[in-house]
């Protein structure tokens, strides 16, 4: 089987698995953070877990970029910068900002996320830098590219600001949970997830590719069920939780 055929089969299977995960995650939230449960096997240090599970995404894109056939295209350089901007933060900055470094996460969650990042890195990196059509200079002025980059940047700002608000809460007490009330938290319970979903929707738009869409669908499949579960958890845990706050989409959901 040649790589293009393998890639097509993988893409179909990966889309199907995203739909299945979306459904399952409503019933079985990924075992980390406030949804960690007994019976999921051994645990490791949370900081090490985050670094390990995000590493394939951080490393794979530059590898595919330099290995690929079109490394000199300016559009591809922009895509590489966007991807790495997200993953340098997620792998090398975010884990060290987390409070409660002694907290642990399950090895099962780390392995699943490691595999998820490996496959997404391959699907996106291989498409952009080798298997897909080349992007001309003109793509830099295309509405889809410009709109996608803007959406990506807005999503990243919302995601990082919201992560910062949560980390700030933990700094005040160093343990336990509080009601976040800054920034986009005034509207939704999980604006960090909303930002992340917007980022990868922007990526899908800017790359105008099935590879990008597949990643956006997977991100939503992971984070929409968790946002709904988090929202329920907030409402059950805090009797004074703001009733008009939504789970993920302001005023809607
Ligand atoms: P959470 O919102 O569950 O937690 C983020 C951090 O804030 C954790 O340290 C958590 O502590 C702490 N925290 C959360 N809520 C509170 C609160 N109410 N009071 C005090 N501290 C709180 O996010 P995730 O860990 O699920 O995700 C982290 C980042 O990774 C997000 O930006 C997310 O978008 C991204 N992500 C992306 C995925 C993808 O598919 N692309 C998948 C999963 C995450 P504790 O750990 O103790 O709960």
XYZ file of N, CA and C and ligand atoms in Angstrom:
807
model
N 0.853 -1.198 0.000
C 0.000 0.000 0.000
C 0.894 1.255 0.000
N 0.631 2.201 -0.921
C 1.466 3.412 -0.905
C 0.965 4.385 0.179
N 1.751 5.426 0.439
C 1.425 6.300 1.579
C 0.112 7.051 1.370
N -0.184 7.448 0.118
C -1.433 8.194 -0.120
C -2.658 7.344 0.209
N -2.606 6.057 -0.152
C -3.736 5.166 0.137
C -3.856 4.967 1.653
N -2.707 4.720 2.304
C -2.704 4.561 3.763
C -3.289 5.809 4.430
N -2.867 6.974 3.931
C -3.306 8.253 4.498
C -4.834 8.395 4.372
N -5.383 8.032 3.207
C -6.836 8.153 2.996
C -7.608 7.250 3.953
N -7.145 6.005 4.092
C -7.813 5.075 5.027
C -7.734 5.617 6.455
N -6.534 6.110 6.803
C -6.338 6.633 8.169
C -7.297 7.793 8.438
N -7.435 8.670 7.451
C -8.300 9.846 7.621
C -9.752 9.428 7.881
N -10.245 8.469 7.103
C -11.637 8.008 7.277
C -11.806 7.395 8.675
N -10.840 6.538 9.044
C -10.923 5.876 10.354
C -10.845 6.908 11.474
N -10.014 7.919 11.290
C -9.790 8.935 12.336
C -11.023 9.806 12.530
N -11.701 10.136 11.423
C -12.969 10.887 11.528
C -14.003 10.038 12.287
N -14.080 8.749 11.932
C -15.070 7.867 12.563
C -14.790 7.742 14.062
N -13.499 7.627 14.403
C -13.124 7.490 15.809
C -13.450 8.769 16.590
N -13.359 9.909 15.933
C -13.696 11.178 16.595
C -15.176 11.185 16.993
N -16.021 10.697 16.086
C -17.471 10.667 16.378
C -17.738 9.723 17.557
N -17.080 8.568 17.525
C -17.254 7.586 18.616
C -16.771 8.184 19.946
N -15.604 8.837 19.918
C -15.058 9.449 21.149
C -16.003 10.508 21.694
N -16.548 11.304 20.774
C -17.475 12.370 21.178
C -18.612 11.781 22.021
N -19.165 10.668 21.562
C -20.294 10.056 22.283
C -19.815 9.465 23.618
N -18.705 8.701 23.550
C -18.216 8.018 24.767
C -17.812 8.997 25.862
N -17.230 10.135 25.455
C -16.709 11.065 26.467
C -17.807 11.742 27.298
N -19.052 11.688 26.811
C -20.148 12.187 27.645
C -20.380 11.253 28.842
N -20.096 9.966 28.630
C -20.351 8.971 29.683
C -19.107 8.663 30.516
N -17.930 8.733 29.861
C -16.668 8.415 30.555
C -15.677 9.567 30.343
N -15.733 10.611 31.177
C -14.799 11.739 31.001
C -13.350 11.269 31.126
N -12.455 11.867 30.340
C -11.027 11.498 30.390
C -10.534 11.613 31.831
N -9.815 10.572 32.327
C -9.470 10.506 33.762
C -8.282 11.382 34.164
N -8.528 12.684 34.244
C -7.526 13.595 34.801
C -8.261 14.778 35.412
N -7.512 15.561 36.236
C -8.115 16.746 36.856
C -9.300 16.378 37.743
N -10.363 17.187 37.672
C -11.497 16.989 38.600
C -12.284 15.725 38.269
N -12.041 15.133 37.108
C -12.779 13.920 36.725
C -11.949 12.652 36.869
N -10.855 12.754 37.627
C -10.035 11.567 37.862
C -10.811 10.602 38.771
N -10.799 9.312 38.395
C -11.501 8.312 39.210
C -10.575 7.150 39.485
N -10.896 6.391 40.531
C -10.109 5.184 40.818
C -10.393 4.135 39.740
N -9.450 3.214 39.553
C -9.677 2.104 38.623
C -9.146 2.340 37.226
N -8.450 3.463 37.018
C -7.874 3.742 35.691
C -6.382 3.408 35.648
N -5.891 2.661 36.629
C -4.499 2.191 36.571
C -3.507 3.175 37.159
N -2.196 2.963 36.868
C -1.147 3.765 37.496
C -1.197 5.244 37.107
N -0.562 6.057 37.961
C -0.555 7.514 37.724
C 0.882 8.018 37.638
N 1.043 9.171 36.961
C 2.373 9.808 36.958
C 2.208 11.291 37.298
N 3.332 11.924 37.576
C 3.354 13.358 37.865
C 2.671 14.121 36.720
N 1.790 15.034 37.086
C 0.974 15.705 36.068
C 1.815 16.545 35.097
N 2.840 17.222 35.645
C 3.687 18.074 34.787
C 4.389 17.215 33.730
N 4.955 16.087 34.179
C 5.633 15.177 33.245
C 4.625 14.628 32.240
N 3.415 14.337 32.725
C 2.370 13.809 31.852
C 2.045 14.770 30.717
N 1.872 16.070 31.055
C 1.544 17.061 30.020
C 2.662 17.153 28.983
N 3.910 17.193 29.464
C 5.037 17.320 28.525
C 5.071 16.114 27.587
N 4.956 14.943 28.187
C 5.048 13.709 27.403
C 3.931 13.620 26.366
N 2.713 13.916 26.776
C 1.608 13.685 25.844
C 1.554 14.726 24.726
N 2.089 15.931 24.957
C 2.042 16.953 23.910
C 3.276 16.923 23.005
N 4.311 16.221 23.438
C 5.581 16.205 22.706
C 5.455 15.766 21.237
N 4.679 14.724 20.916
C 4.597 14.309 19.508
C 4.107 15.427 18.582
N 3.174 16.247 19.079
C 2.662 17.339 18.240
C 3.737 18.408 18.056
N 4.465 18.703 19.130
C 5.509 19.729 19.058
C 6.613 19.328 18.077
N 6.999 18.068 18.127
C 8.164 17.606 17.363
C 7.797 17.244 15.925
N 6.614 16.663 15.743
C 6.299 16.105 14.413
C 6.241 17.175 13.333
N 5.693 18.355 13.653
C 5.496 19.358 12.600
C 6.827 19.850 12.010
N 7.810 20.248 12.840
C 9.102 20.633 12.238
C 9.772 19.484 11.485
N 9.613 18.257 11.994
C 10.207 17.111 11.295
C 9.603 16.987 9.900
N 8.260 17.051 9.809
C 7.617 16.931 8.497
C 7.944 18.135 7.614
N 8.097 19.298 8.238
C 8.432 20.512 7.478
C 9.788 20.343 6.782
N 10.804 19.925 7.527
C 12.143 19.837 6.943
C 12.302 18.609 6.046
N 11.475 17.614 6.305
C 11.523 16.400 5.506
C 10.732 16.579 4.204
N 9.750 17.487 4.230
C 8.798 17.630 3.126
C 9.414 18.220 1.868
N 8.560 18.326 0.861
C 9.059 18.743 -0.448
C 8.943 20.252 -0.666
N 8.195 20.959 0.196
C 7.887 22.356 -0.107
C 8.271 23.300 1.023
N 9.423 23.078 1.627
C 9.757 23.805 2.846
C 9.991 25.301 2.632
N 10.085 25.760 1.376
C 10.391 27.181 1.182
C 9.149 28.054 0.996
N 7.958 27.448 0.928
C 6.750 28.252 0.730
C 6.474 29.124 1.953
N 6.249 30.440 1.760
C 5.980 31.314 2.915
C 4.687 30.937 3.636
N 3.700 30.426 2.894
C 2.437 30.040 3.540
C 2.702 28.898 4.527
N 3.524 27.958 4.092
C 3.819 26.812 4.966
C 4.598 27.251 6.203
N 5.424 28.277 6.034
C 6.152 28.791 7.203
C 5.154 29.373 8.210
N 4.134 30.080 7.694
C 3.108 30.631 8.600
C 2.399 29.490 9.335
N 2.056 28.429 8.601
C 1.379 27.292 9.258
C 2.270 26.668 10.338
N 3.538 26.541 10.004
C 4.469 25.965 10.998
C 4.530 26.850 12.248
N 4.583 28.170 12.041
C 4.660 29.099 13.178
C 3.387 29.023 14.032
N 2.223 28.961 13.360
C 0.953 28.880 14.117
C 0.942 27.631 14.992
N 1.247 26.506 14.381
C 1.205 25.222 15.094
C 2.178 25.219 16.261
N 3.410 25.668 15.981
C 4.440 25.633 17.026
C 4.139 26.643 18.136
N 3.552 27.784 17.774
C 3.203 28.778 18.810
C 2.271 28.122 19.829
N 1.314 27.353 19.322
C 0.388 26.673 20.246
C 1.120 25.602 21.061
N 1.897 24.771 20.374
C 2.459 23.605 21.066
C 3.699 23.912 21.900
N 4.410 24.996 21.593
C 5.512 25.379 22.492
C 4.907 25.783 23.841
N 3.809 26.545 23.766
C 3.143 26.910 25.023
C 2.636 25.664 25.751
N 1.924 24.787 25.016
C 1.260 23.667 25.676
C 2.258 22.658 26.251
N 3.429 22.507 25.599
C 4.388 21.492 26.037
C 5.435 22.046 26.991
N 5.883 23.285 26.722
C 7.056 23.767 27.458
C 6.760 24.905 28.423
N 5.590 25.524 28.325
C 5.272 26.652 29.216
C 4.126 26.267 30.168
N 2.994 25.877 29.590
C 1.796 25.566 30.384
C 2.052 24.575 31.534
N 2.775 23.459 31.295
C 2.963 22.499 32.400
C 3.709 23.099 33.586
N 4.581 24.081 33.318
C 5.366 24.675 34.417
C 4.600 25.788 35.119
N 3.506 26.249 34.504
C 2.689 27.274 35.154
C 1.650 26.642 36.079
N 1.354 25.364 35.844
C 0.315 24.701 36.648
C 0.699 24.667 38.113
N -0.286 24.933 38.940
C -0.046 24.842 40.386
C -0.359 23.426 40.849
N 0.251 23.038 41.944
C -0.001 21.690 42.463
C 0.739 20.655 41.637
N 2.071 20.854 41.447
C 2.864 19.938 40.631
C 2.863 18.515 41.157
N 2.476 18.365 42.443
C 2.453 17.017 43.008
C 1.191 16.267 42.564
N 0.248 16.996 41.931
C -0.953 16.321 41.427
C -0.547 15.296 40.393
N -1.358 14.251 40.285
C -0.985 13.190 39.368
C -2.072 13.003 38.313
N -1.705 12.393 37.208
C -2.692 12.039 36.193
C -2.475 10.586 35.778
N -3.496 9.970 35.223
C -3.369 8.543 34.915
C -2.499 8.348 33.678
N -1.712 7.266 33.717
C -0.880 6.910 32.572
C -1.775 6.638 31.360
N -2.975 6.092 31.606
C -3.904 5.803 30.504
C -4.238 7.087 29.737
N -4.531 8.179 30.476
C -4.871 9.446 29.815
C -3.681 9.964 29.018
N -2.478 9.823 29.595
C -1.267 10.305 28.916
C -1.032 9.513 27.617
N -1.179 8.196 27.690
C -0.927 7.367 26.503
C -1.947 7.660 25.401
N -3.210 7.824 25.805
C -4.240 8.128 24.799
C -3.949 9.461 24.113
N -3.584 10.471 24.932
C -3.309 11.792 24.361
C -2.029 11.772 23.522
N -1.040 10.981 23.928
C 0.201 10.847 23.161
C -0.130 10.321 21.757
N -0.962 9.273 21.709
C -1.352 8.674 20.434
C -2.157 9.674 19.599
N -3.074 10.370 20.252
C -3.903 11.394 19.594
C -3.009 12.452 18.930
N -2.021 12.932 19.665
C -1.140 13.975 19.129
C -0.236 13.452 18.018
N 0.177 12.200 18.156
C 1.017 11.583 17.130
C 0.257 11.504 15.804
N -0.964 11.007 15.865
C -1.746 10.836 14.629
C -2.107 12.201 14.036
N -2.508 13.149 14.893
C -2.852 14.472 14.359
C -1.643 15.174 13.767
N -0.491 15.001 14.391
C 0.748 15.580 13.846
C 1.047 14.992 12.481
N 0.884 13.685 12.364
C 1.141 13.021 11.072
C 0.133 13.503 10.021
N -1.156 13.471 10.372
C -2.201 13.830 9.392
C -2.002 15.268 8.888
N -1.708 16.186 9.784
C -1.559 17.588 9.377
C -0.198 17.861 8.741
N 0.864 17.373 9.382
C 2.212 17.664 8.881
C 2.478 17.018 7.540
N 2.050 15.802 7.392
C 2.322 15.089 6.142
C 1.505 15.695 5.001
N 0.254 16.103 5.318
C -0.578 16.721 4.279
C 0.040 18.051 3.831
N 0.371 18.907 4.808
C 0.837 20.252 4.460
C 2.169 20.236 3.720
N 3.065 19.388 4.182
C 4.436 19.497 3.693
C 4.820 18.426 2.683
N 3.887 17.547 2.350
C 4.256 16.527 1.376
C 3.093 16.068 0.491
N 2.008 15.587 1.107
C 0.981 14.911 0.313
C -0.008 15.874 -0.346
N -0.231 17.026 0.265
C -1.248 17.950 -0.239
C -0.719 18.817 -1.369
N -1.631 19.598 -1.995
C -1.198 20.516 -3.048
C -0.393 21.661 -2.442
N 0.453 22.313 -3.245
C 1.248 23.409 -2.671
C 0.400 24.684 -2.596
N 0.707 25.533 -1.632
C -0.004 26.808 -1.454
C 0.825 27.905 -2.127
N 0.188 28.655 -3.038
C 0.924 29.718 -3.741
C 1.019 30.964 -2.846
N 1.820 31.951 -3.271
C 1.918 33.232 -2.562
C 0.542 33.871 -2.406
N -0.296 33.696 -3.452
C -1.622 34.318 -3.457
C -2.485 33.873 -2.279
N -2.205 32.679 -1.721
C -2.999 32.182 -0.573
C -2.865 33.123 0.620
N -1.759 33.858 0.677
C -1.544 34.793 1.805
C -2.603 35.896 1.835
N -3.240 36.173 0.665
C -4.249 37.237 0.595
C -5.660 36.673 0.506
N -5.778 35.356 0.515
C -7.095 34.734 0.385
C -7.920 34.955 1.664
N -9.228 35.196 1.493
C -10.093 35.470 2.670
C -10.075 34.295 3.643
N -10.010 33.055 3.100
C -10.034 31.882 3.986
C -8.777 31.847 4.856
N -7.649 32.182 4.252
C -6.403 32.192 5.010
C -6.428 33.318 6.051
N -6.815 34.519 5.607
C -6.801 35.664 6.536
C -7.814 35.468 7.671
N -9.015 34.996 7.301
C -10.042 34.747 8.325
C -9.601 33.659 9.292
N -8.997 32.616 8.729
C -8.546 31.501 9.564
C -7.458 31.920 10.535
N -6.515 32.724 10.052
C -5.428 33.163 10.938
C -5.999 34.050 12.053
N -6.947 34.934 11.684
C -7.566 35.810 12.715
C -8.281 34.961 13.764
N -9.072 33.989 13.290
C -9.819 33.130 14.224
C -8.857 32.366 15.130
N -7.775 31.870 14.543
C -6.768 31.140 15.308
C -6.201 32.044 16.423
N -5.876 33.294 16.051
C -5.271 34.210 17.044
C -6.278 34.568 18.145
N -7.540 34.805 17.745
C -8.570 35.116 18.758
C -8.720 33.915 19.700
N -8.795 32.717 19.102
C -8.941 31.501 19.908
C -7.782 31.333 20.869
N -6.580 31.587 20.373
C -5.400 31.429 21.224
C -5.420 32.437 22.392
N -5.859 33.663 22.096
C -5.927 34.679 23.157
C -6.940 34.256 24.222
N -8.109 33.781 23.780
C -9.151 33.348 24.737
C -8.646 32.152 25.541
N -8.027 31.198 24.847
C -7.537 29.986 25.511
C -6.481 30.332 26.564
N -5.525 31.150 26.183
C -4.417 31.417 27.112
C -4.861 32.322 28.258
N -5.729 33.278 27.948
C -6.207 34.139 29.037
C -7.003 33.309 30.049
N -7.830 32.408 29.526
C -8.669 31.591 30.417
C -7.814 30.621 31.231
N -6.804 30.017 30.595
C -5.870 29.168 31.362
C -5.228 29.982 32.486
N -4.873 31.235 32.161
C -4.213 32.093 33.157
C -5.147 32.405 34.325
N -6.428 32.641 34.023
C -7.400 32.915 35.098
C -7.470 31.707 36.045
N -7.540 30.506 35.465
C -7.633 29.297 36.302
C -6.371 29.110 37.141
N -5.224 29.321 36.515
C -3.958 29.159 37.251
C -3.879 30.186 38.381
N -4.400 31.379 38.119
C -4.429 32.426 39.144
C -5.290 32.039 40.326
N -6.388 31.361 40.085
C -7.264 30.909 41.182
C -6.518 29.949 42.085
N -5.827 29.045 41.452
C -5.103 28.027 42.212
C -3.966 28.660 43.013
N -3.402 29.750 42.479
C -2.303 30.399 43.195
C -2.776 30.938 44.535
N -4.060 31.399 44.572
C -4.548 31.998 45.808
C -4.721 30.953 46.911
N -5.086 29.755 46.555
C -5.368 28.766 47.602
C -4.424 27.576 47.543
N -3.876 27.349 46.367
C -2.974 26.233 46.116
C -3.634 24.874 46.184
N -4.916 24.808 46.424
C -5.608 23.519 46.351
C -7.096 23.802 46.230
N -7.830 22.848 45.784
C -9.279 23.004 45.703
C -9.720 23.860 44.531
N -11.028 23.973 44.396
C -11.609 24.667 43.244
C -12.437 25.857 43.709
N -12.431 26.917 42.879
C -13.263 28.090 43.157
C -14.075 28.421 41.912
N -14.983 29.378 42.053
C -15.744 29.818 40.879
C -14.924 30.874 40.150
N -14.498 30.602 38.913
C -13.768 31.637 38.168
C -14.746 32.711 37.697
N -14.314 33.969 37.736
C -15.274 35.021 37.355
C -14.636 36.127 36.514
N -13.484 35.827 35.914
C -12.838 36.870 35.101
C -12.929 36.529 33.622
N -12.809 37.563 32.768
C -12.755 37.358 31.324
C -13.979 36.621 30.808
N -13.748 35.664 29.939
C -14.849 34.922 29.310
C -15.559 33.983 30.281
N -14.990 33.796 31.475
C -15.680 32.963 32.475
C -17.000 33.592 32.907
N -17.164 34.892 32.655
C -18.441 35.513 33.011
C -19.575 34.968 32.141
N -19.201 34.387 30.991
C -20.226 33.900 30.047
C -20.328 32.378 29.984
N -19.168 31.709 30.093
C -19.190 30.239 29.972
C -18.274 29.601 31.017
N -18.541 28.311 31.288
C -17.768 27.605 32.309
C -16.395 27.149 31.810
N -16.260 26.926 30.503
C -14.979 26.435 29.983
C -14.495 27.257 28.790
N -14.181 28.548 29.028
C -13.722 29.364 27.894
C -12.358 28.922 27.353
N -11.570 28.240 28.207
C -10.298 27.708 27.684
C -10.562 26.701 26.561
N -11.617 25.885 26.729
C -11.965 24.923 25.681
C -12.557 25.645 24.461
N -13.382 26.658 24.726
C -13.943 27.427 23.607
C -12.807 28.013 22.761
N -11.804 28.613 23.440
C -10.668 29.201 22.727
C -9.924 28.156 21.908
N -9.717 26.995 22.518
C -8.986 25.923 21.821
C -9.755 25.469 20.563
N -11.067 25.334 20.689
C -11.875 24.907 19.527
C -11.815 25.980 18.436
N -11.896 27.264 18.832
C -11.808 28.345 17.829
C -10.453 28.325 17.116
N -9.400 28.073 17.898
C -8.058 28.006 17.290
C -8.024 27.003 16.147
N -8.526 25.804 16.412
C -8.373 24.748 15.402
C -9.414 24.862 14.301
N -10.532 25.555 14.574
C -11.439 25.897 13.472
C -10.736 26.892 12.549
N -10.023 27.845 13.148
C -9.241 28.812 12.371
C -8.174 28.110 11.541
N -7.557 27.118 12.146
C -6.540 26.325 11.444
C -7.163 25.614 10.226
N -8.337 25.021 10.450
C -9.021 24.309 9.354
C -9.345 25.276 8.215
N -9.782 26.482 8.594
C -10.133 27.478 7.583
C -8.887 27.960 6.836
N -7.836 28.264 7.575
C -6.610 28.805 6.962
C -5.941 27.777 6.053
N -5.955 26.510 6.458
C -5.312 25.474 5.636
C -6.286 24.953 4.570
N -7.584 25.220 4.774
C -8.643 24.785 3.849
C -8.417 23.327 3.439
N -8.320 22.485 4.453
C -7.943 21.092 4.186
C -8.772 20.138 5.048
N -8.929 18.904 4.563
C -9.584 17.872 5.363
C -8.752 17.553 6.594
N -7.423 17.644 6.440
C -6.528 17.386 7.577
C -6.827 18.368 8.711
N -6.937 19.657 8.359
C -7.220 20.684 9.364
C -8.604 20.491 9.958
N -9.577 20.160 9.087
C -10.947 19.943 9.574
C -10.995 18.762 10.541
N -10.252 17.718 10.195
C -10.221 16.518 11.036
C -9.722 16.872 12.449
N -8.704 17.727 12.505
C -8.169 18.108 13.812
C -9.176 18.962 14.583
N -9.856 19.876 13.868
C -10.865 20.703 14.537
C -11.997 19.823 15.075
N -12.410 18.823 14.281
C -13.491 17.918 14.714
C -13.040 17.131 15.947
N -11.797 16.660 15.937
C -11.285 15.914 17.094
C -11.227 16.793 18.345
N -10.791 18.034 18.150
C -10.709 18.936 19.313
C -12.092 19.142 19.917
N -13.081 19.355 19.042
C -14.451 19.519 19.537
C -14.942 18.221 20.180
N -14.588 17.075 19.575
C -15.024 15.786 20.125
C -14.469 15.580 21.534
N -13.255 16.058 21.764
C -12.658 15.960 23.106
C -13.268 16.961 24.078
N -13.443 18.189 23.611
C -13.697 19.275 24.560
C -15.169 19.635 24.767
N -16.036 19.380 23.775
C -17.468 19.695 24.000
C -18.035 18.822 25.134
N -17.823 17.475 25.091
C -18.362 16.675 26.217
C -17.762 17.085 27.556
N -16.466 17.409 27.570
C -15.833 17.783 28.849
C -16.364 19.123 29.347
N -16.644 20.041 28.423
C -17.209 21.332 28.837
C -18.594 21.125 29.452
N -19.382 20.238 28.846
C -20.731 19.967 29.381
C -20.619 19.316 30.766
N -19.685 18.355 30.888
C -19.493 17.668 32.185
C -18.983 18.659 33.236
N -18.042 19.530 32.852
C -17.522 20.540 33.798
C -18.642 21.469 34.273
N -19.487 21.880 33.337
C -20.572 22.806 33.664
C -21.528 22.177 34.694
N -21.838 20.902 34.454
C -22.713 20.172 35.386
C -22.028 20.099 36.757
N -20.718 19.793 36.725
C -19.946 19.678 37.978
C -19.954 21.007 38.739
N -19.763 22.130 38.045
C -19.777 23.448 38.710
C -21.141 23.689 39.365
N -22.198 23.405 38.610
C -23.544 23.656 39.139
C -23.860 22.783 40.347
N -23.351 21.553 40.339
C -23.603 20.641 41.458
C -22.716 20.964 42.667
N -21.503 21.499 42.382
C -20.531 21.725 43.460
C -20.757 23.051 44.185
N -21.168 24.093 43.427
C -21.309 25.428 44.014
C -22.781 25.867 43.962
N -23.462 25.922 45.116
C -24.872 26.341 45.116
C -25.045 27.762 44.576
N -23.997 28.603 44.711
C -24.113 29.996 44.244
C -23.524 30.179 42.840
N -23.399 29.089 42.084
C -22.821 29.215 40.738
C -23.766 30.037 39.852
N -23.242 31.017 39.100
C -24.127 31.891 38.296
C -25.015 31.090 37.334
N -26.319 31.241 37.493
C -27.274 30.429 36.728
C -27.297 30.791 35.250
N -26.908 32.038 34.913
C -26.993 32.432 33.498
C -25.735 32.048 32.709
N -24.754 31.480 33.386
C -23.521 31.081 32.695
C -23.779 29.805 31.894
N -23.291 29.783 30.646
C -23.471 28.598 29.804
C -22.241 27.698 29.902
N -22.306 26.519 29.264
C -21.187 25.569 29.350
C -20.026 25.991 28.449
N -20.330 26.330 27.178
C -19.239 26.517 26.213
C -19.442 27.691 25.260
N -20.691 27.897 24.826
C -20.944 28.960 23.837
C -21.804 30.034 24.497
N -21.281 31.273 24.597
C -22.023 32.322 25.298
C -23.470 32.437 24.816
N -24.398 32.501 25.771
C -25.842 32.698 25.560
C -26.550 31.511 24.898
N -25.803 30.493 24.474
C -26.427 29.399 23.705
C -26.349 28.036 24.381
N -25.098 27.550 24.604
C -24.921 26.157 25.075
C -24.062 26.113 26.334
P -9.066 22.492 33.142
O -9.880 23.714 32.967
O -9.749 21.264 33.636
O -7.835 22.761 34.153
C -6.801 23.650 33.869
C -6.031 23.943 35.183
O -6.799 24.784 36.032
C -5.731 22.700 36.039
O -4.548 22.924 36.749
C -6.910 22.635 36.991
O -6.612 21.933 38.194
C -7.143 24.113 37.247
N -8.549 24.442 37.489
C -9.592 24.149 36.679
N -10.732 24.651 37.175
C -10.410 25.254 38.346
C -11.165 25.963 39.352
N -12.484 26.140 39.215
N -10.507 26.442 40.437
C -9.170 26.278 40.579
N -8.402 25.627 39.657
C -9.007 25.119 38.552
O -8.364 22.231 31.725
P -7.660 20.910 31.146
O -6.640 20.453 32.126
O -8.700 19.974 30.658
O -6.956 21.524 29.836
C -5.855 22.381 29.937
C -5.591 22.994 28.563
O -5.360 21.977 27.589
C -6.772 23.824 28.053
O -6.296 25.013 27.490
C -7.415 22.945 26.993
O -8.002 23.708 25.977
C -6.246 22.099 26.496
N -6.701 20.779 26.049
C -6.788 20.516 24.697
C -7.296 19.332 24.230
C -7.426 19.069 22.753
O -8.073 18.092 22.353
N -6.863 19.891 21.872
C -7.699 18.256 25.175
C -7.579 18.628 26.572
C -7.093 19.842 26.977
P -6.847 20.336 38.311
O -5.955 19.710 37.264
O -6.456 20.027 39.706
O -8.294 20.059 38.013
